[in-house]
Coordinates of C-alpha atoms in Angstrom, one line a residue:
Chain A
M276 CA 63.1 110.2 95.7
S277 CA 62.1 106.6 94.8
A278 CA 62.3 104.0 97.5
A279 CA 65.2 102.3 95.9
G280 CA 66.9 105.6 95.3
Q281 CA 66.6 106.9 98.9
W282 CA 69.9 105.3 99.8
D283 CA 71.9 106.5 96.8
V284 CA 73.5 109.6 98.4
L285 CA 74.5 107.6 101.5
Q286 CA 75.9 104.7 99.4
Q287 CA 77.9 107.0 97.1
A288 CA 79.3 108.9 100.1
I289 CA 80.5 105.6 101.6
I290 CA 82.0 104.4 98.3
D291 CA 83.8 107.7 98.0
G292 CA 84.9 107.5 101.6
K293 CA 83.5 110.9 102.5
T294 CA 83.0 110.7 106.3
A295 CA 81.4 114.1 106.8
A296 CA 78.9 113.4 104.0
V297 CA 78.0 110.0 105.4
E298 CA 77.4 111.5 108.8
S299 CA 75.2 114.3 107.5
E300 CA 73.2 112.0 105.2
V301 CA 72.6 109.5 108.0
R302 CA 71.3 112.3 110.2
R303 CA 69.1 113.5 107.3
L304 CA 67.7 110.1 106.8
L305 CA 66.9 109.7 110.5
E306 CA 65.2 113.0 110.5
A307 CA 63.2 112.0 107.4
G308 CA 62.0 109.0 109.4
A309 CA 64.2 106.2 108.1
A310 CA 64.5 103.3 110.5
P311 CA 68.0 102.8 111.9
E312 CA 68.1 99.1 110.9
S313 CA 67.1 100.0 107.4
I314 CA 69.9 102.6 107.2
I315 CA 72.3 99.8 108.1
N316 CA 70.8 96.9 106.1
E317 CA 69.6 98.7 103.0
G318 CA 71.9 101.7 103.0
M319 CA 75.3 100.8 104.4
I320 CA 75.7 97.1 103.8
P321 CA 75.0 97.2 100.1
A322 CA 77.5 100.1 99.8
M323 CA 80.2 98.0 101.5
I324 CA 79.3 95.1 99.2
K325 CA 79.9 97.4 96.3
V326 CA 83.3 98.5 97.8
G327 CA 84.2 94.8 98.1
E328 CA 83.3 94.3 94.4
L329 CA 85.4 97.3 93.3
F330 CA 88.3 95.8 95.3
E331 CA 88.0 92.4 93.6
E332 CA 87.7 94.0 90.2
G333 CA 91.0 95.8 90.8
Q334 CA 89.4 99.3 90.8
F335 CA 89.9 99.7 94.6
F336 CA 93.0 98.9 96.6
V337 CA 93.6 98.7 100.3
P338 CA 93.8 102.5 100.9
E339 CA 90.5 103.2 99.1
M340 CA 88.8 100.3 101.0
L341 CA 90.1 101.6 104.3
I342 CA 88.7 105.1 103.6
S343 CA 85.3 103.7 102.6
A344 CA 85.2 101.5 105.6
R345 CA 86.1 104.4 107.9
A346 CA 83.3 106.5 106.4
M347 CA 80.8 103.6 106.9
R348 CA 81.9 103.3 110.6
A349 CA 81.3 107.0 111.2
G350 CA 77.7 106.5 110.0
L351 CA 77.3 103.3 112.0
A352 CA 78.4 105.2 115.1
I353 CA 75.4 107.5 114.8
V354 CA 72.9 104.7 114.0
K355 CA 73.9 102.0 116.4
P356 CA 72.9 103.7 119.7
L357 CA 69.4 104.2 118.2
L358 CA 68.8 100.5 117.7
R359 CA 66.4 98.8 120.0
S360 CA 67.8 95.7 121.6
T361 CA 65.1 93.6 120.0
E362 CA 66.2 94.6 116.5
K363 CA 68.3 92.0 114.8
V364 CA 70.9 93.7 112.7
T365 CA 73.9 91.6 113.7
K366 CA 74.5 88.5 111.7
A367 CA 76.9 87.1 114.3
K368 CA 79.8 88.0 116.6
V369 CA 83.4 87.6 115.3
V370 CA 86.4 87.6 117.6
L371 CA 89.2 89.1 115.6
G372 CA 92.9 89.6 116.2
T373 CA 96.5 89.3 115.0
I374 CA 98.3 86.2 116.3
Q375 CA 100.7 86.2 119.2
G376 CA 104.2 87.6 118.3
D377 CA 102.8 89.6 115.4
L378 CA 102.2 93.3 115.7
H379 CA 100.9 94.0 112.3
D380 CA 97.3 95.2 112.1
I381 CA 96.4 96.6 108.7
G382 CA 94.9 93.4 107.4
K383 CA 93.1 92.7 110.6
N384 CA 91.7 96.2 110.7
L385 CA 90.5 96.0 107.2
V386 CA 88.8 92.7 107.7
G387 CA 87.2 94.0 110.9
M388 CA 85.8 97.0 109.1
M389 CA 84.5 94.9 106.1
L390 CA 82.9 92.4 108.5
E391 CA 81.3 95.3 110.4
G392 CA 80.1 96.7 107.1
A393 CA 78.5 93.4 106.3
G394 CA 76.5 93.3 109.5
Y395 CA 78.8 91.4 111.9
E396 CA 79.6 92.5 115.4
V397 CA 83.4 92.5 115.6
I398 CA 85.3 92.1 118.9
D399 CA 88.7 93.3 118.1
L400 CA 91.4 91.9 120.4
G401 CA 94.2 93.9 118.7
T402 CA 97.6 92.5 117.9
D403 CA 99.9 90.0 119.6
V404 CA 96.9 87.9 120.8
P405 CA 97.6 84.5 122.6
P406 CA 95.7 81.6 121.0
D407 CA 93.7 80.9 124.2
K408 CA 92.5 84.4 124.4
F409 CA 90.7 84.1 121.0
V410 CA 88.8 81.0 122.3
Q411 CA 88.2 82.3 125.8
T412 CA 86.7 85.5 124.3
A413 CA 84.6 83.6 121.8
K414 CA 83.2 81.5 124.7
E415 CA 82.4 84.5 126.9
Q416 CA 80.9 86.6 124.0
Q417 CA 79.1 83.6 122.4
A418 CA 80.8 84.4 119.1
S419 CA 80.3 82.2 116.1
L420 CA 83.6 83.0 114.4
I421 CA 87.2 83.6 115.2
G422 CA 89.3 85.6 112.7
V423 CA 93.1 85.3 113.0
S424 CA 95.6 87.3 111.1
A425 CA 99.4 87.0 110.6
L426 CA 101.8 88.9 108.5
L427 CA 105.0 87.0 109.4
T428 CA 106.1 83.6 108.3
T429 CA 107.5 83.1 111.8
T430 CA 104.2 83.7 113.5
M431 CA 101.6 82.3 111.2
I432 CA 102.5 78.8 112.3
R433 CA 101.0 79.7 115.7
M434 CA 97.5 80.0 114.1
Q435 CA 97.2 76.2 114.4
D436 CA 97.2 76.7 118.2
V437 CA 93.9 78.6 117.8
V438 CA 92.4 75.7 115.9
R439 CA 93.7 73.3 118.6
S440 CA 92.4 75.5 121.4
V441 CA 88.9 75.5 119.7
E442 CA 89.0 71.8 119.6
Q443 CA 90.1 71.4 123.2
A444 CA 87.3 73.7 124.3
G445 CA 84.8 71.4 122.6
L446 CA 83.8 74.2 120.2
K447 CA 84.7 72.5 116.9
G448 CA 81.7 72.9 114.6
K449 CA 80.2 75.6 116.8
V450 CA 82.9 78.3 116.4
G451 CA 84.5 78.6 113.0
V452 CA 88.1 79.7 112.6
L453 CA 88.9 81.9 109.7
V454 CA 92.6 82.7 108.9
G455 CA 94.3 85.2 106.6
G456 CA 97.3 87.5 106.1
A457 CA 99.9 88.1 103.5
P458 CA 101.9 84.8 103.9
V459 CA 98.8 82.6 104.6
N460 CA 97.2 80.6 101.8
E461 CA 94.6 78.0 101.3
R462 CA 97.0 75.2 101.5
F463 CA 98.3 76.4 104.9
A464 CA 94.8 76.9 106.2
K465 CA 93.8 73.4 105.3
E466 CA 97.0 72.0 106.8
I467 CA 96.3 73.6 110.2
G468 CA 92.7 72.6 110.1
A469 CA 91.2 76.1 109.9
D470 CA 87.6 76.2 108.8
G471 CA 88.1 79.0 106.3
Y472 CA 90.8 81.1 104.5
A473 CA 90.3 84.5 103.0
P474 CA 92.9 86.0 100.6
N475 CA 91.7 89.5 101.3
A476 CA 89.2 91.6 103.3
S477 CA 86.5 91.4 100.7
A478 CA 86.7 87.6 100.5
A479 CA 86.7 87.5 104.3
V480 CA 83.1 88.6 104.3
R481 CA 82.1 85.9 101.8
V482 CA 84.0 83.2 103.6
A483 CA 82.5 84.3 107.0
D484 CA 79.0 84.2 105.5
S485 CA 79.5 80.7 104.1
L486 CA 81.1 79.5 107.3
L487 CA 78.3 80.9 109.3
G488 CA 75.8 79.0 107.2
K489 CA 77.6 75.7 107.8
L490 CA 77.9 76.3 111.5
K491 CA 74.2 77.1 111.8
G492 CA 73.4 74.0 109.8
A493 CA 75.6 71.9 112.1
Chain B
M45 CA 128.2 91.0 85.9
R46 CA 124.4 91.5 86.2
L47 CA 122.0 89.0 87.8
D48 CA 120.4 88.2 84.5
Q49 CA 123.7 87.4 82.9
L50 CA 124.4 84.9 85.7
A51 CA 121.0 83.4 85.5
V52 CA 121.1 83.1 81.7
A53 CA 124.6 81.7 81.7
A54 CA 123.5 79.0 84.1
Y55 CA 120.5 78.3 81.9
R56 CA 122.7 78.0 78.8
D57 CA 124.8 75.5 80.8
G58 CA 121.7 73.5 81.4
R59 CA 121.3 74.3 85.1
R60 CA 119.4 76.7 87.3
M61 CA 120.7 79.1 90.0
V62 CA 119.3 77.9 93.3
A63 CA 119.0 80.3 96.2
P64 CA 116.4 79.7 98.9
L65 CA 116.0 82.6 101.4
L66 CA 117.8 80.6 104.0
G67 CA 119.1 82.8 106.8
Y68 CA 117.0 81.8 109.8
P69 CA 117.4 78.0 109.6
G70 CA 121.1 78.7 110.2
V71 CA 120.3 78.8 113.9
Q72 CA 119.7 75.0 113.8
L73 CA 123.3 74.5 112.7
T74 CA 124.9 76.7 115.3
G75 CA 122.5 75.8 118.1
S76 CA 121.5 79.4 118.5
T77 CA 118.6 81.8 118.4
I78 CA 117.6 84.4 115.9
R79 CA 118.0 87.0 118.6
Q80 CA 121.6 85.9 119.3
N81 CA 122.5 86.1 115.6
T82 CA 120.9 89.5 115.4
F83 CA 123.1 90.9 118.1
N84 CA 126.3 88.9 117.4
S85 CA 127.9 89.3 114.0
E86 CA 130.5 86.6 114.6
L87 CA 127.8 84.0 115.4
H88 CA 125.6 85.3 112.6
A89 CA 128.4 84.8 110.1
R90 CA 129.1 81.3 111.4
S91 CA 125.5 80.4 111.0
L92 CA 125.6 81.5 107.4
Q93 CA 128.9 79.7 106.8
A94 CA 127.3 76.5 108.1
L95 CA 124.4 77.0 105.8
A96 CA 126.7 77.7 102.9
E97 CA 128.8 74.7 103.5
R98 CA 125.9 72.3 104.0
F99 CA 123.6 73.4 101.1
R100 CA 125.9 75.3 98.7
P101 CA 123.3 77.7 97.3
D102 CA 124.3 80.1 94.5
L103 CA 123.4 83.1 96.7
L104 CA 123.1 83.4 100.4
F105 CA 121.5 86.3 102.2
F106 CA 122.0 87.1 105.9
M107 CA 119.0 86.8 108.2
M108 CA 116.1 89.0 107.3
N109 CA 115.3 91.9 109.7
L110 CA 112.7 94.3 108.5
S111 CA 112.9 96.3 111.7
L112 CA 116.7 97.0 111.6
E113 CA 116.6 100.5 110.1
A114 CA 113.6 101.6 112.1
G115 CA 115.4 100.4 115.3
A116 CA 118.5 102.4 114.2
L117 CA 116.2 105.5 114.2
G118 CA 115.3 104.8 117.8
L119 CA 111.9 103.2 117.3
P120 CA 111.1 100.6 119.9
V121 CA 111.7 97.1 118.5
R122 CA 110.8 93.8 120.0
Y123 CA 113.5 91.1 119.5
P124 CA 112.0 87.7 120.3
L125 CA 114.3 84.7 120.7
Q126 CA 113.2 82.8 117.7
E127 CA 111.0 85.1 115.6
S128 CA 111.3 88.1 113.3
A129 CA 111.8 91.4 115.1
S130 CA 108.8 93.8 115.2
V131 CA 108.5 97.6 115.6
E132 CA 106.2 98.4 118.5
E133 CA 105.4 102.0 117.9
H134 CA 104.9 104.2 114.9
P135 CA 105.2 107.8 116.0
V136 CA 105.2 109.9 112.8
R137 CA 101.9 111.6 112.3
R138 CA 103.0 114.8 110.5
A139 CA 106.1 116.0 108.6
S140 CA 107.4 117.9 111.7
D141 CA 107.6 114.6 113.5
L142 CA 110.5 113.6 111.2
E143 CA 112.7 116.3 112.7
Q144 CA 113.6 114.3 115.7
F145 CA 114.8 111.5 113.4
R146 CA 116.9 113.8 111.2
Q147 CA 119.3 114.3 114.2
I148 CA 120.1 110.6 114.3
D149 CA 122.9 108.9 112.4
P150 CA 121.5 105.4 111.7
L151 CA 125.0 104.2 110.9
A152 CA 126.0 104.8 114.5
D153 CA 123.5 102.1 115.6
A154 CA 125.1 99.0 117.1
L155 CA 122.8 96.5 115.2
I156 CA 123.4 98.3 111.9
Q157 CA 127.1 98.0 112.5
A158 CA 126.6 94.3 113.5
H159 CA 125.0 93.6 110.1
I160 CA 127.7 95.4 108.2
D161 CA 130.2 93.4 110.2
T162 CA 128.3 90.2 109.4
M163 CA 128.7 91.1 105.7
R164 CA 132.5 91.7 106.1
R165 CA 132.7 88.3 107.8
M166 CA 130.7 86.6 105.1
K167 CA 133.4 87.7 102.7
D168 CA 135.9 85.7 104.7
L169 CA 133.8 82.7 105.7
L170 CA 131.6 81.9 102.7
P171 CA 133.0 79.4 100.2
A172 CA 134.0 80.8 96.8
G173 CA 131.2 80.8 94.2
I174 CA 128.5 81.7 96.7
L175 CA 127.2 85.2 96.2
R176 CA 127.0 87.3 99.4
G177 CA 123.6 88.9 99.8
G178 CA 122.3 91.6 102.2
Y179 CA 118.9 93.1 102.8
V180 CA 117.8 96.6 103.2
V181 CA 114.2 97.6 104.0
G182 CA 112.4 99.5 101.2
P183 CA 111.8 103.2 101.8
F184 CA 108.0 102.8 101.5
T185 CA 108.1 100.0 104.0
L186 CA 110.3 102.0 106.4
A187 CA 107.8 104.8 106.0
G188 CA 105.1 102.3 107.1
L189 CA 107.1 101.5 110.2
L190 CA 107.5 105.2 111.0
M191 CA 103.8 106.0 110.5
G192 CA 102.0 102.7 111.0
A193 CA 100.8 100.8 107.9
T194 CA 97.1 101.8 108.3
S195 CA 98.0 105.5 108.6
L196 CA 100.3 105.2 105.7
A197 CA 97.7 103.6 103.5
L198 CA 95.1 106.3 104.3
A199 CA 97.7 109.0 103.8
T200 CA 98.5 107.8 100.3
V201 CA 95.1 109.0 99.3
E202 CA 94.5 111.9 101.8
Q203 CA 98.0 113.3 102.5
P204 CA 100.2 112.3 99.5
E205 CA 102.7 115.1 100.2
L206 CA 103.2 113.7 103.8
V207 CA 103.9 110.2 102.4
T208 CA 106.3 111.6 99.8
E209 CA 108.2 113.4 102.6
V210 CA 108.4 110.4 104.9
V211 CA 109.4 108.1 102.1
E212 CA 112.1 110.6 101.0
F213 CA 113.5 110.7 104.5
A214 CA 113.4 106.9 104.7
R215 CA 115.2 106.7 101.3
G216 CA 118.2 108.6 102.8
V217 CA 118.4 106.1 105.7
V218 CA 118.2 103.1 103.4
E219 CA 120.7 104.4 101.0
A220 CA 123.2 105.2 103.7
Y221 CA 123.0 101.7 105.1
G222 CA 123.0 100.0 101.7
R223 CA 126.1 101.9 100.7
E224 CA 127.9 100.5 103.8
L225 CA 126.8 97.0 102.9
V226 CA 128.2 97.4 99.4
K227 CA 131.5 98.7 100.9
A228 CA 131.5 95.7 103.3
G229 CA 131.4 93.3 100.3
A230 CA 127.7 92.7 99.5
Q231 CA 127.4 91.3 95.9
V232 CA 123.6 91.3 95.9
I233 CA 121.3 93.5 97.8
A234 CA 117.6 92.8 98.1
I235 CA 115.3 95.7 98.9
L236 CA 112.4 94.5 101.0
E237 CA 109.3 96.4 100.2
P238 CA 106.4 94.2 101.6
T239 CA 104.2 97.1 102.7
A240 CA 103.9 98.3 99.1
T241 CA 101.8 95.2 98.3
F242 CA 98.6 97.1 99.2
L243 CA 99.2 99.8 96.6
S244 CA 97.7 100.1 93.2
P245 CA 100.3 100.0 90.4
A246 CA 100.0 103.8 89.9
A247 CA 100.4 104.5 93.6
F248 CA 103.3 102.0 93.7
R249 CA 105.1 104.0 91.0
K250 CA 104.4 107.3 92.8
F251 CA 105.3 106.4 96.4
A252 CA 107.5 103.3 96.4
G253 CA 108.9 102.6 92.9
R254 CA 110.5 106.0 92.5
A255 CA 112.3 105.7 95.8
D256 CA 113.3 102.1 95.2
R257 CA 114.8 103.2 91.9
Q258 CA 116.8 105.9 93.6
V259 CA 118.1 103.4 96.1
I260 CA 119.1 101.0 93.4
Q261 CA 120.9 103.8 91.5
A262 CA 122.7 104.8 94.7
L263 CA 123.8 101.2 95.4
Q264 CA 125.1 100.8 91.8
E265 CA 126.9 104.1 92.0
E266 CA 128.5 103.0 95.3
S267 CA 129.6 99.7 93.8
S268 CA 130.9 101.2 90.6
R269 CA 133.1 103.4 92.7
K270 CA 134.3 100.2 94.5
A271 CA 134.4 98.2 91.3
A272 CA 137.3 100.1 90.0
T273 CA 139.4 98.1 92.4
A274 CA 137.4 95.0 93.2
G275 CA 136.0 94.3 89.8
E276 CA 132.5 93.5 90.7
E277 CA 129.2 95.5 90.7
V278 CA 126.4 95.0 93.1
M279 CA 123.3 93.2 91.9
T280 CA 119.9 94.3 93.1
I281 CA 116.7 92.5 93.8
L282 CA 113.3 94.0 94.8
H283 CA 111.4 91.7 97.1
I284 CA 107.7 91.9 98.0
C285 CA 106.0 89.2 100.0
G286 CA 102.3 88.5 99.7
D287 CA 100.4 88.8 96.5
A288 CA 102.2 91.4 94.5
G289 CA 101.1 90.0 91.1
H290 CA 99.5 93.3 90.2
L291 CA 102.7 95.2 90.7
V292 CA 105.1 93.1 88.5
E293 CA 105.5 95.6 85.7
A294 CA 105.8 98.5 88.1
M295 CA 108.4 96.6 90.1
A296 CA 110.4 95.9 86.9
E297 CA 110.5 99.6 86.1
T298 CA 112.5 100.3 89.2
G299 CA 115.6 99.0 87.5
A300 CA 116.0 96.1 89.9
Q301 CA 117.9 93.3 88.2
G302 CA 115.7 90.7 90.0
L303 CA 112.2 90.6 91.4
S304 CA 111.7 88.3 94.3
L305 CA 108.0 87.2 94.5
D306 CA 106.0 85.2 97.0
S307 CA 104.2 81.9 96.4
D308 CA 100.9 83.6 95.7
V309 CA 102.2 85.0 92.4
D310 CA 102.1 83.0 89.2
L311 CA 105.7 83.2 88.3
A312 CA 105.4 81.9 84.8
A313 CA 102.7 84.5 84.1
A314 CA 105.0 87.1 85.6
A315 CA 107.9 86.0 83.4
R316 CA 105.7 86.9 80.4
R317 CA 105.2 90.4 81.8
V318 CA 108.7 91.5 82.5
P319 CA 111.7 92.2 80.2
A320 CA 114.0 89.3 79.6
D321 CA 116.8 91.1 81.5
V322 CA 114.8 91.1 84.7
V323 CA 115.3 87.9 86.7
L324 CA 112.4 86.4 88.6
V325 CA 113.4 84.9 91.9
G326 CA 111.0 82.6 93.8
N327 CA 108.7 81.2 94.8
I328 CA 108.2 78.0 96.7
D329 CA 105.9 78.5 99.7
P330 CA 108.2 79.0 102.7
V331 CA 105.7 77.8 105.4
A332 CA 103.2 75.4 104.0
V333 CA 105.7 73.6 101.7
M334 CA 109.1 74.2 103.2
G335 CA 108.2 74.5 106.8
A336 CA 105.2 72.2 107.2
G337 CA 105.4 69.9 104.1
D338 CA 107.4 66.7 103.8
Q339 CA 110.3 66.0 101.4
E340 CA 107.9 64.6 98.8
A341 CA 105.8 67.8 98.9
V342 CA 109.0 69.9 98.6
A343 CA 110.3 67.9 95.6
A344 CA 106.9 68.0 93.9
A345 CA 106.5 71.7 94.4
V346 CA 110.1 72.4 93.1
E347 CA 109.7 70.2 90.1
H348 CA 106.3 71.7 89.2
L349 CA 107.8 75.2 89.4
L350 CA 110.9 74.3 87.4
E351 CA 108.7 72.8 84.7
A352 CA 106.5 75.9 84.6
M353 CA 109.6 78.1 84.4
D354 CA 111.4 75.9 81.9
P355 CA 111.1 78.3 78.9
Y356 CA 112.4 81.3 80.8
P357 CA 116.2 81.7 81.2
N358 CA 115.7 84.7 83.6
F359 CA 114.8 82.7 86.6
I360 CA 116.4 81.8 89.9
L361 CA 114.8 79.0 92.0
S362 CA 114.1 80.4 95.5
T363 CA 111.5 80.5 98.2
G364 CA 108.7 83.0 98.2
C365 CA 109.9 84.6 101.4
D366 CA 112.4 83.8 104.2
L367 CA 112.2 80.3 105.7
P368 CA 111.0 79.8 109.3
W369 CA 113.9 79.0 111.6
N370 CA 112.7 75.5 112.2
T371 CA 112.3 74.5 108.6
P372 CA 113.3 70.8 108.4
L373 CA 116.9 70.8 107.0
A374 CA 116.0 67.7 105.1
N375 CA 113.4 69.8 103.2
V376 CA 116.1 72.3 102.4
E377 CA 118.3 69.5 101.1
T378 CA 115.5 68.2 99.0
F379 CA 114.9 71.7 97.6
M380 CA 118.5 72.0 96.7
R381 CA 118.7 68.5 95.2
A382 CA 115.5 69.0 93.1
G383 CA 116.9 72.4 91.9
R384 CA 120.3 71.1 91.0
G385 CA 118.7 68.1 89.2
W386 CA 116.9 70.4 86.7
R387 CA 118.0 70.0 83.1
R388 CA 116.6 72.3 80.4
Q389 CA 114.1 70.6 78.2
A390 CA 115.0 70.4 74.5
G391 CA 113.4 73.2 72.4
H392 CA 112.9 75.5 75.4
D393 CA 115.4 78.3 74.7
K394 CA 114.3 81.8 74.2

């Protein structure tokens, strides 16, 4: 198998969402001597980029994306414990959650999986998360990004409290706030002073990458 | 009368029907909370009466509650004071889990009865000329509340027969409640199907659209039974919040007389994709414009939308979703004024 083609089976299994096939291929690659970080960086991340592209092209929808992301995570679970602490495979830490008062999690879960698939370490606080908790966790975990989701028009307004809380903690410019969810849009994100808005889980990766670049440059 | 006939008649008269999804801001007029209105049909109807008298919309829905039917099945629901209710647990994992719910009569639920009673009271309290609207949750969305949205999404690919069975069960619940709303005097029923936004058009047709169509047929059947005496037939709207732009054609195939679409959707583009007898309802941003914007922003957004929709008779000016409870009432006034001020431009008449 050519060097470029050695990841084909793994990537196709992730795109097809075949969890068992991903697990067996990851094990095979490890036995064949592939480095854990290469499996992630060269095998898994490009597959999830492809999944994002298929979503944006309208070939994949949320269910297909979820299934691919779940398969990727199964592979990741095998590889991650094998990484040496010195190996840098994590782009940055992201604190993620659904805003207080809101119990919806599908969008947040999908964003979490896509970010993980793009090399981020995701700290998922779940649903119904108080604004301060996002910021407190970001501080404790030295996270670069906070991702806030809302599905209700009645709860999304509370996203601005996360932005305020970041400012009050003196983290503006150091920790970026990314917002999303069905009723959220660019205009709303700007109005509340969020650093980024993503209309879907695939875009969330792009926005997170771009935001990270700006923060690092700050 | 069908919804498109009303919308087109207004258009021919040189005006637009104007109907923001107003329910929650009614709490400002009665000094109450969403929770109080949910539990108290007398108060709920008074809040709606106050909205109707102040803003005179063409159509007024009661307050949106996506968790109502799930709560009637015994699922734990959180009712905050001033926010939408939320279902806290989603216990259905397999078809056999539905058995426990089949024993329950959702119509025996106190909150379901409170909403039916609200509709009866709307009949007495709302000024003439304002259509009375009620909401039911869509079967697919109720299936999502029973199973959890993520599990439901995965199951559409991996366990389609389970999804079909849960949706079918949910359809029965929705129909039973919807029929009671029709009997209580609902003139318009909006089916709320937000969870379907994540589906492909093909999956929408298979899992949501078919059930929505059956609900619509059941409501129409119920109202034609009633119409023999009352002389009016129920009008139906299918509402999906979020970006449902990819589903417009599939939504129109359900037989809904109106499609209520959120602010993410290009409504003029949608108008070119649906038959002329399907009314588009929408879609001013309920939060960024109506809730957080000033009157100038509201007027500009409404005028921009009216202009974009000018060639299309099959349109009702509304908001993309329900308004937050604390939406400035001055913004609602501006919305109504801008909507009422519209006059059809010469030459635009399909």
